Tab-separated table of C-alpha atoms in Angstrom:
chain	number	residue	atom	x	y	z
X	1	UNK	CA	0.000	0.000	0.000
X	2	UNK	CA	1.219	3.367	-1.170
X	3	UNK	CA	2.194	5.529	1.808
X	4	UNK	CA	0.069	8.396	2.468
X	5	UNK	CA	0.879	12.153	3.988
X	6	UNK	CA	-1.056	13.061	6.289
X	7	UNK	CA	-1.374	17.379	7.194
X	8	UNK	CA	0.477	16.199	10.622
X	9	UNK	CA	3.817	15.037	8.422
X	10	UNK	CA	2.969	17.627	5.509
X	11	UNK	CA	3.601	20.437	7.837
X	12	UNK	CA	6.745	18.764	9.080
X	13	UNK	CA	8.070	18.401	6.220
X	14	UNK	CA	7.423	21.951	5.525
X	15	UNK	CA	9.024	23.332	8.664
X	16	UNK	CA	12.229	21.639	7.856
X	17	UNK	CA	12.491	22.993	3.933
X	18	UNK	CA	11.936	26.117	5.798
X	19	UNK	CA	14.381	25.931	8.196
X	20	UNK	CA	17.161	24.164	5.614
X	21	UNK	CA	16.445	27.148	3.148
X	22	UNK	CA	16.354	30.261	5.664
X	23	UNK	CA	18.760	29.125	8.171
X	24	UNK	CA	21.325	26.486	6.263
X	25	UNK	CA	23.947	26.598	8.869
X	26	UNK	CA	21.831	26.155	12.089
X	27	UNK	CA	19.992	22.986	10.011
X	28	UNK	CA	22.909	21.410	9.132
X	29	UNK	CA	23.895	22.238	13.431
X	30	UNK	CA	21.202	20.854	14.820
X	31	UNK	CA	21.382	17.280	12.491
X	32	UNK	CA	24.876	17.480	13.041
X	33	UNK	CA	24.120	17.771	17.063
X	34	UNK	CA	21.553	15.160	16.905
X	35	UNK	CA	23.758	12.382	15.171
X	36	UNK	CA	26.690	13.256	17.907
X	37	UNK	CA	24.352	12.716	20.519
X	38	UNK	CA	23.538	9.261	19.712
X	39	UNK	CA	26.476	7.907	18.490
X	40	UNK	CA	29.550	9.914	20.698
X	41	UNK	CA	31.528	7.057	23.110
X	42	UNK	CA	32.656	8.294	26.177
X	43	UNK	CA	36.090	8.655	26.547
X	44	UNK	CA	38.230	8.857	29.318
X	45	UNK	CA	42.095	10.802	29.292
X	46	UNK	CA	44.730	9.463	30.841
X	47	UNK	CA	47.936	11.514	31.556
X	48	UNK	CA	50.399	8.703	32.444
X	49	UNK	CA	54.541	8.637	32.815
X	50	UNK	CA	55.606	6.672	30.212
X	51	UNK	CA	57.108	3.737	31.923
X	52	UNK	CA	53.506	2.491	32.201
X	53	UNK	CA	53.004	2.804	28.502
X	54	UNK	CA	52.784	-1.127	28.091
X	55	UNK	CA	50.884	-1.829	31.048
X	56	UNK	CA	48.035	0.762	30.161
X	57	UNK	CA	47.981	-0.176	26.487
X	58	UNK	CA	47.768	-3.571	27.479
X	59	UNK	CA	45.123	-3.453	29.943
X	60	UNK	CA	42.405	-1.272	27.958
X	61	UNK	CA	40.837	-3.277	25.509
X	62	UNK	CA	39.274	-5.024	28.778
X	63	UNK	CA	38.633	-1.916	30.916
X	64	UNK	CA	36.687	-0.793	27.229
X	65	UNK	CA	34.736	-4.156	27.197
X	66	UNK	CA	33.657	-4.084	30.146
X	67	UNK	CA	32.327	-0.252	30.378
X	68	UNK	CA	32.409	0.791	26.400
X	69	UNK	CA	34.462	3.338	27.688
X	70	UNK	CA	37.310	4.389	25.279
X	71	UNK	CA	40.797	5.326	27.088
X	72	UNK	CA	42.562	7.625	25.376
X	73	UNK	CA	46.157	8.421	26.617
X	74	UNK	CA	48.643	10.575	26.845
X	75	UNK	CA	52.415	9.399	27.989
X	76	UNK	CA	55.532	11.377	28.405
X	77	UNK	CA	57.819	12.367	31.581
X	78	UNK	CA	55.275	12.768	34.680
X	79	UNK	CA	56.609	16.420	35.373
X	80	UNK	CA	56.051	17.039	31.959
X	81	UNK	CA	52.285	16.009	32.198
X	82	UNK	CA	52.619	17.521	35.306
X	83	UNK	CA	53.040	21.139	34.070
X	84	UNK	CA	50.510	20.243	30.812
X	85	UNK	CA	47.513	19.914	33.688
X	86	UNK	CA	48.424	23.026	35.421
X	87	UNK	CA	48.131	24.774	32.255
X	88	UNK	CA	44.553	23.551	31.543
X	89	UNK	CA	45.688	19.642	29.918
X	90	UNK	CA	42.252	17.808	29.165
X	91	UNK	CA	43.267	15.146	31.745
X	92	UNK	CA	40.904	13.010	33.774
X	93	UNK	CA	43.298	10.731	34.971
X	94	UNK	CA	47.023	11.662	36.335
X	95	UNK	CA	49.683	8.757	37.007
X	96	UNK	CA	53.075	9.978	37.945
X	97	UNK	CA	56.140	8.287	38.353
X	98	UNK	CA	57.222	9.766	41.647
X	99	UNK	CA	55.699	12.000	44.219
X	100	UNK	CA	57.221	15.165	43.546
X	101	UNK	CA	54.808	15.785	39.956
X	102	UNK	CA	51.309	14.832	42.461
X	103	UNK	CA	52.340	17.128	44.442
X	104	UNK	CA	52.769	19.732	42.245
X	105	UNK	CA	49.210	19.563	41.180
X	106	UNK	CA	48.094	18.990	45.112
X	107	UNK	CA	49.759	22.392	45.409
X	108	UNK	CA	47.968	24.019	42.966
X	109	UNK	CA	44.821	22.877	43.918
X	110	UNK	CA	44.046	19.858	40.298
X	111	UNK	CA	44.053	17.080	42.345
X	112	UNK	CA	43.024	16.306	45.927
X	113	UNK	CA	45.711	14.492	48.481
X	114	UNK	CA	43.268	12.334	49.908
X	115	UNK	CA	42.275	10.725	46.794
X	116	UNK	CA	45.703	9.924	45.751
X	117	UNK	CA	46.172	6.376	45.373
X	118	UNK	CA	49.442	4.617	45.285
X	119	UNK	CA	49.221	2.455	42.675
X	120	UNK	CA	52.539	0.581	42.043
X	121	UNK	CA	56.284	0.233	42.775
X	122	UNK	CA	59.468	0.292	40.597
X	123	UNK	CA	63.658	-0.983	40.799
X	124	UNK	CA	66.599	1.527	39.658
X	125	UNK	CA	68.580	-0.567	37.472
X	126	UNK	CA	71.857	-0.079	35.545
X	127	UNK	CA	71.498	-1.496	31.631
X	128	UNK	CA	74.135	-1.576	29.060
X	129	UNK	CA	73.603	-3.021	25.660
X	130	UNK	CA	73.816	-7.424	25.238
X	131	UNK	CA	76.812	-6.476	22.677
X	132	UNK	CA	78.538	-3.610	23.276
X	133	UNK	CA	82.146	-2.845	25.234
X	134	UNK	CA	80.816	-2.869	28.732
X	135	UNK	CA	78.532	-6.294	28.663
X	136	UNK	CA	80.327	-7.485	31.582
X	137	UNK	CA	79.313	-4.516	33.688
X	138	UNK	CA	78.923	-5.447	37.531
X	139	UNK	CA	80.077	-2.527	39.486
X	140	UNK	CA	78.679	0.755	39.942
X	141	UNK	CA	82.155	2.419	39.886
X	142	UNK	CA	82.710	1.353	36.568
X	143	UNK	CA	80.238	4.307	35.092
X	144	UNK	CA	83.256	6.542	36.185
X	145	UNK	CA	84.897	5.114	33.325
X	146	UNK	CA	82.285	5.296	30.611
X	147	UNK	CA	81.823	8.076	28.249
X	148	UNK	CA	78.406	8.499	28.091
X	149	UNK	CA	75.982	7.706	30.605
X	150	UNK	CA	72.204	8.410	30.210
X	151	UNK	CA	69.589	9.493	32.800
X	152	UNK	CA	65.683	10.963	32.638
X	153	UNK	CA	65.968	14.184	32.785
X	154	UNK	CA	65.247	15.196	36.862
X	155	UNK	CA	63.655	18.216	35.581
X	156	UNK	CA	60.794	16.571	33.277
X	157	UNK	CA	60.738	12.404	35.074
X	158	UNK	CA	61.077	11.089	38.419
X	159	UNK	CA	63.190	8.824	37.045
X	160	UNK	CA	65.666	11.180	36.484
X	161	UNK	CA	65.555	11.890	40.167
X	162	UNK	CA	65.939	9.262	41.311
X	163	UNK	CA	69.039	7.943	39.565
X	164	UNK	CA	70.612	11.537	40.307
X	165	UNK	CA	69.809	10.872	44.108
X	166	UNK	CA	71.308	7.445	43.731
X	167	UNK	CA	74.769	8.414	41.960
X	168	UNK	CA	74.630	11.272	44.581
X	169	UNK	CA	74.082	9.035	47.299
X	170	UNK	CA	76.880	6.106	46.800
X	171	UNK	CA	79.001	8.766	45.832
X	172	UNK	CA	79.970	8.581	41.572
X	173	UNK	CA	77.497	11.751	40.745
X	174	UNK	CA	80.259	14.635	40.750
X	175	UNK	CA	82.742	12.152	38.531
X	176	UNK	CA	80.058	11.242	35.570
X	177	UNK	CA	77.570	14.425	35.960
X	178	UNK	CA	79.355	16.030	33.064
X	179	UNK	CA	79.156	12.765	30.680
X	180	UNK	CA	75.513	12.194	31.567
X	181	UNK	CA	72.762	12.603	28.929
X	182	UNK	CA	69.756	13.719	29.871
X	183	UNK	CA	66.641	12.544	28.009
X	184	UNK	CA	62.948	13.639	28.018
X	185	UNK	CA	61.732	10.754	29.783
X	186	UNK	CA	63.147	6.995	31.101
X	187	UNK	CA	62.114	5.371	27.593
X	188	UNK	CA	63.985	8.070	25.408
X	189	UNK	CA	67.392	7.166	27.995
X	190	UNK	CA	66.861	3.535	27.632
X	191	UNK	CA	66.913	3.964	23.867
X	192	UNK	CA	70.140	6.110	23.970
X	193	UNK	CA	71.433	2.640	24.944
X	194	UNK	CA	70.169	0.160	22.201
X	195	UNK	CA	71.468	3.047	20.274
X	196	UNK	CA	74.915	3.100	20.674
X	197	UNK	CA	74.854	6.913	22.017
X	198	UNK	CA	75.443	5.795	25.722
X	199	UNK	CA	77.337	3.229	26.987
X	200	UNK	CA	74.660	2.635	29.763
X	201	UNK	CA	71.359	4.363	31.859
X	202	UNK	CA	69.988	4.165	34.878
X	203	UNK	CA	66.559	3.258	34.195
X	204	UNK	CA	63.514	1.672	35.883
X	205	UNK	CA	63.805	-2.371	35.186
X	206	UNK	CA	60.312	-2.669	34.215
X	207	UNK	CA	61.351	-0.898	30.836
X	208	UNK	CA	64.904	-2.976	30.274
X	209	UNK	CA	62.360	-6.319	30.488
X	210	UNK	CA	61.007	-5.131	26.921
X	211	UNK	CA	63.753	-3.977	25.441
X	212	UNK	CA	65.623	-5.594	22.719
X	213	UNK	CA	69.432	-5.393	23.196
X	214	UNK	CA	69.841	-4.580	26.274
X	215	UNK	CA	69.667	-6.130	29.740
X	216	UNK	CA	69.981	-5.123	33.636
X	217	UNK	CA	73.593	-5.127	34.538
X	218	UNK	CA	73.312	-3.900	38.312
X	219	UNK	CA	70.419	-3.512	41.034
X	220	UNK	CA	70.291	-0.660	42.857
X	221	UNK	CA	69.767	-0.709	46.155
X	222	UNK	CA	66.814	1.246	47.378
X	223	UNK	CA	67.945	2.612	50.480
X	224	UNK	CA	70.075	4.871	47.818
X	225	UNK	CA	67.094	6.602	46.696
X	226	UNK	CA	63.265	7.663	47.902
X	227	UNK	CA	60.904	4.522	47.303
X	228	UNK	CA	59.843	4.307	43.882
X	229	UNK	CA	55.660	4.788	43.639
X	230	UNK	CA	53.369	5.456	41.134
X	231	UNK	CA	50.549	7.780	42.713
X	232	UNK	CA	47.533	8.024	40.548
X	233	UNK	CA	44.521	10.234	41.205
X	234	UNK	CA	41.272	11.871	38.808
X	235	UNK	CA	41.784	15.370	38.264
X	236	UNK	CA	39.716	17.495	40.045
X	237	UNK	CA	38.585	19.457	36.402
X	238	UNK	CA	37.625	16.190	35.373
X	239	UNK	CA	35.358	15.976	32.176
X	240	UNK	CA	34.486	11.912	33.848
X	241	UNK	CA	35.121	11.962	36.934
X	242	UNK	CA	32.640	9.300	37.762
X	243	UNK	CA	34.744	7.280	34.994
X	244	UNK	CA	37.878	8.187	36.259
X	245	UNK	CA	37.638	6.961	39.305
X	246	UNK	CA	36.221	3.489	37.747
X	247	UNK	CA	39.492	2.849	35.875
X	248	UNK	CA	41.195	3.803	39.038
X	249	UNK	CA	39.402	0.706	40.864
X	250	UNK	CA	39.873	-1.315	37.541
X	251	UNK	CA	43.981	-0.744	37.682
X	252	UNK	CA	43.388	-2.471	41.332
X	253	UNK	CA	41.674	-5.579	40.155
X	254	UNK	CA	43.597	-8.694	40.133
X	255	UNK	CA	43.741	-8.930	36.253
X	256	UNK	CA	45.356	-5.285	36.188
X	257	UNK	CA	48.118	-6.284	38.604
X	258	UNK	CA	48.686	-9.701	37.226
X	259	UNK	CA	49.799	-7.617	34.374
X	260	UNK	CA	51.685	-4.931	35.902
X	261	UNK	CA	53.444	-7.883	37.752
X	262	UNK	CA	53.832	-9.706	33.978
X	263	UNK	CA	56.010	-6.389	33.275
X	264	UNK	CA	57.816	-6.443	36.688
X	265	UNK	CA	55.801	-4.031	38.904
X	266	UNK	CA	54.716	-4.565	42.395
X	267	UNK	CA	51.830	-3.702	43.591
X	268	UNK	CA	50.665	-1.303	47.013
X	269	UNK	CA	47.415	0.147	46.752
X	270	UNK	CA	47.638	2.837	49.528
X	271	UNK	CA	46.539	6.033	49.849
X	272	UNK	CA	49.194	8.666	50.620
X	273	UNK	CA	48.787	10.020	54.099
């Protein structure tokens, strides 16, 4: 059977000629508004030091299934993300490397103390490359001998501070400080390595366990440097913070720390007091 107007769709039809013809740009708006609305996924940024990079990456295709939630992230040194949230960074989600980047944004007021969660822990390691002149490296003196040594930079990754505070601390820093590289975050100074541009770097084990042509030469000892956390906390300018803090509990779950254990981490899950 044919189908029929009736005056009811007749005048609809007429009041959206009208409004395509006489107003183009607000018609082609409002459709355009309409079709967002029912097909736009909620997504959820992460701001995350970049030693969790395969941990995350890893991990989200479940968080995703399970809440259709898409993560979208964003990894680099933590005091580098750090100083892209105080300057108005579309972050939901922070996760730092060290302390001293959450408390820069506690300080100015982007994320809350008390809902800081501790999230994971790290090693210092020394790595040289499987191949190159220094593959029998087992003694922290030896850097004093190397010509090129690479750290994070201390400005822009925590991982950079902590290796300086370590070299400080068992004494080497003033004989290698000059030969040191320093690189935007602990990935770029592992990569100096498998390189060639460094002879080694003082990086966090978790990212020489990935690497390809290179290995962990020499643990160092923790009482050398401040503990090695990951605090993690939703922004307080949140777009989802009802989201955030759902991927929060998710990274707590025991298939999120099987894999950050599968890369080396160890969990704590403790709030900072």
């Amino acid at each position: 059977m044919p189908f029929s107007f009736s005056g009811k769709h007749l005048f609809v039809i007429f009041k959206l000629v009208n409004l395509a013809i006489f107003f183009p740009f607000a018609f082609i708006t409002v459709v355009f508004s309409f079709s967002c609305a029912n097909t736009e996924t909620q997504r959820i940024m992460v701001f995350s030091a970049a030693s969790l990079v395969d941990v995350l990456q890893e991990t989200a295709p479940e968080f995703e299934k399970q809440t259709g939630t898409k993560l979208i992230f964003n990894f680099a040194g933590s005091q580098t993300l750090a100083g892209e949230i105080s300057n108005g960074g579309p972050a939901d989600i922070f996760i730092s490397a060290g302390h001293s980047p959450a408390r820069f944004l506690v300080d100015r007021g982007h994320i809350k103390e008390e809902n800081i969660l501790e999230l994971v822990e790290n090693v210092l390691v020394v790595a040289t490359s499987d191949d190159g002149e220094y593959v029998n490296f087992s003694d922290i003196a030896e850097l004093a001998n190397m010509h090129r040594i690479a750290i994070a930079d201390p400005d822009l990754a925590p991982a950079g501070e902590y290796a300086k505070e370590a070299l400080h601390n068992i004494g080497i820093w003033s004989a290698i400080s000059r030969r040191t590289i320093l690189a935007a975050d602990v990935r770029t100074a592992l990569a100096y390595v498998q390189t060639g541009d460094v002879d080694a770097a003082v990086v966090y084990i978790t990212d020489v366990s990935i690497a390809k042509g290179v290995s962990t030469k020499l643990f160092i000892n923790g009482m050398h440097h401040t503990p090695i956390v990951y605090p993690a906390a939703v922004v307080e300018n949140a777009r989802e913070p009802v989201l955030g803090k759902e991927y929060l509990d998710f990274l707590t779950t025991a298939y999120a720390s099987s894999v950050f254990e599968k890369y080396g981490f160890a969990s704590v899950k403790e709030k900072i007091n």
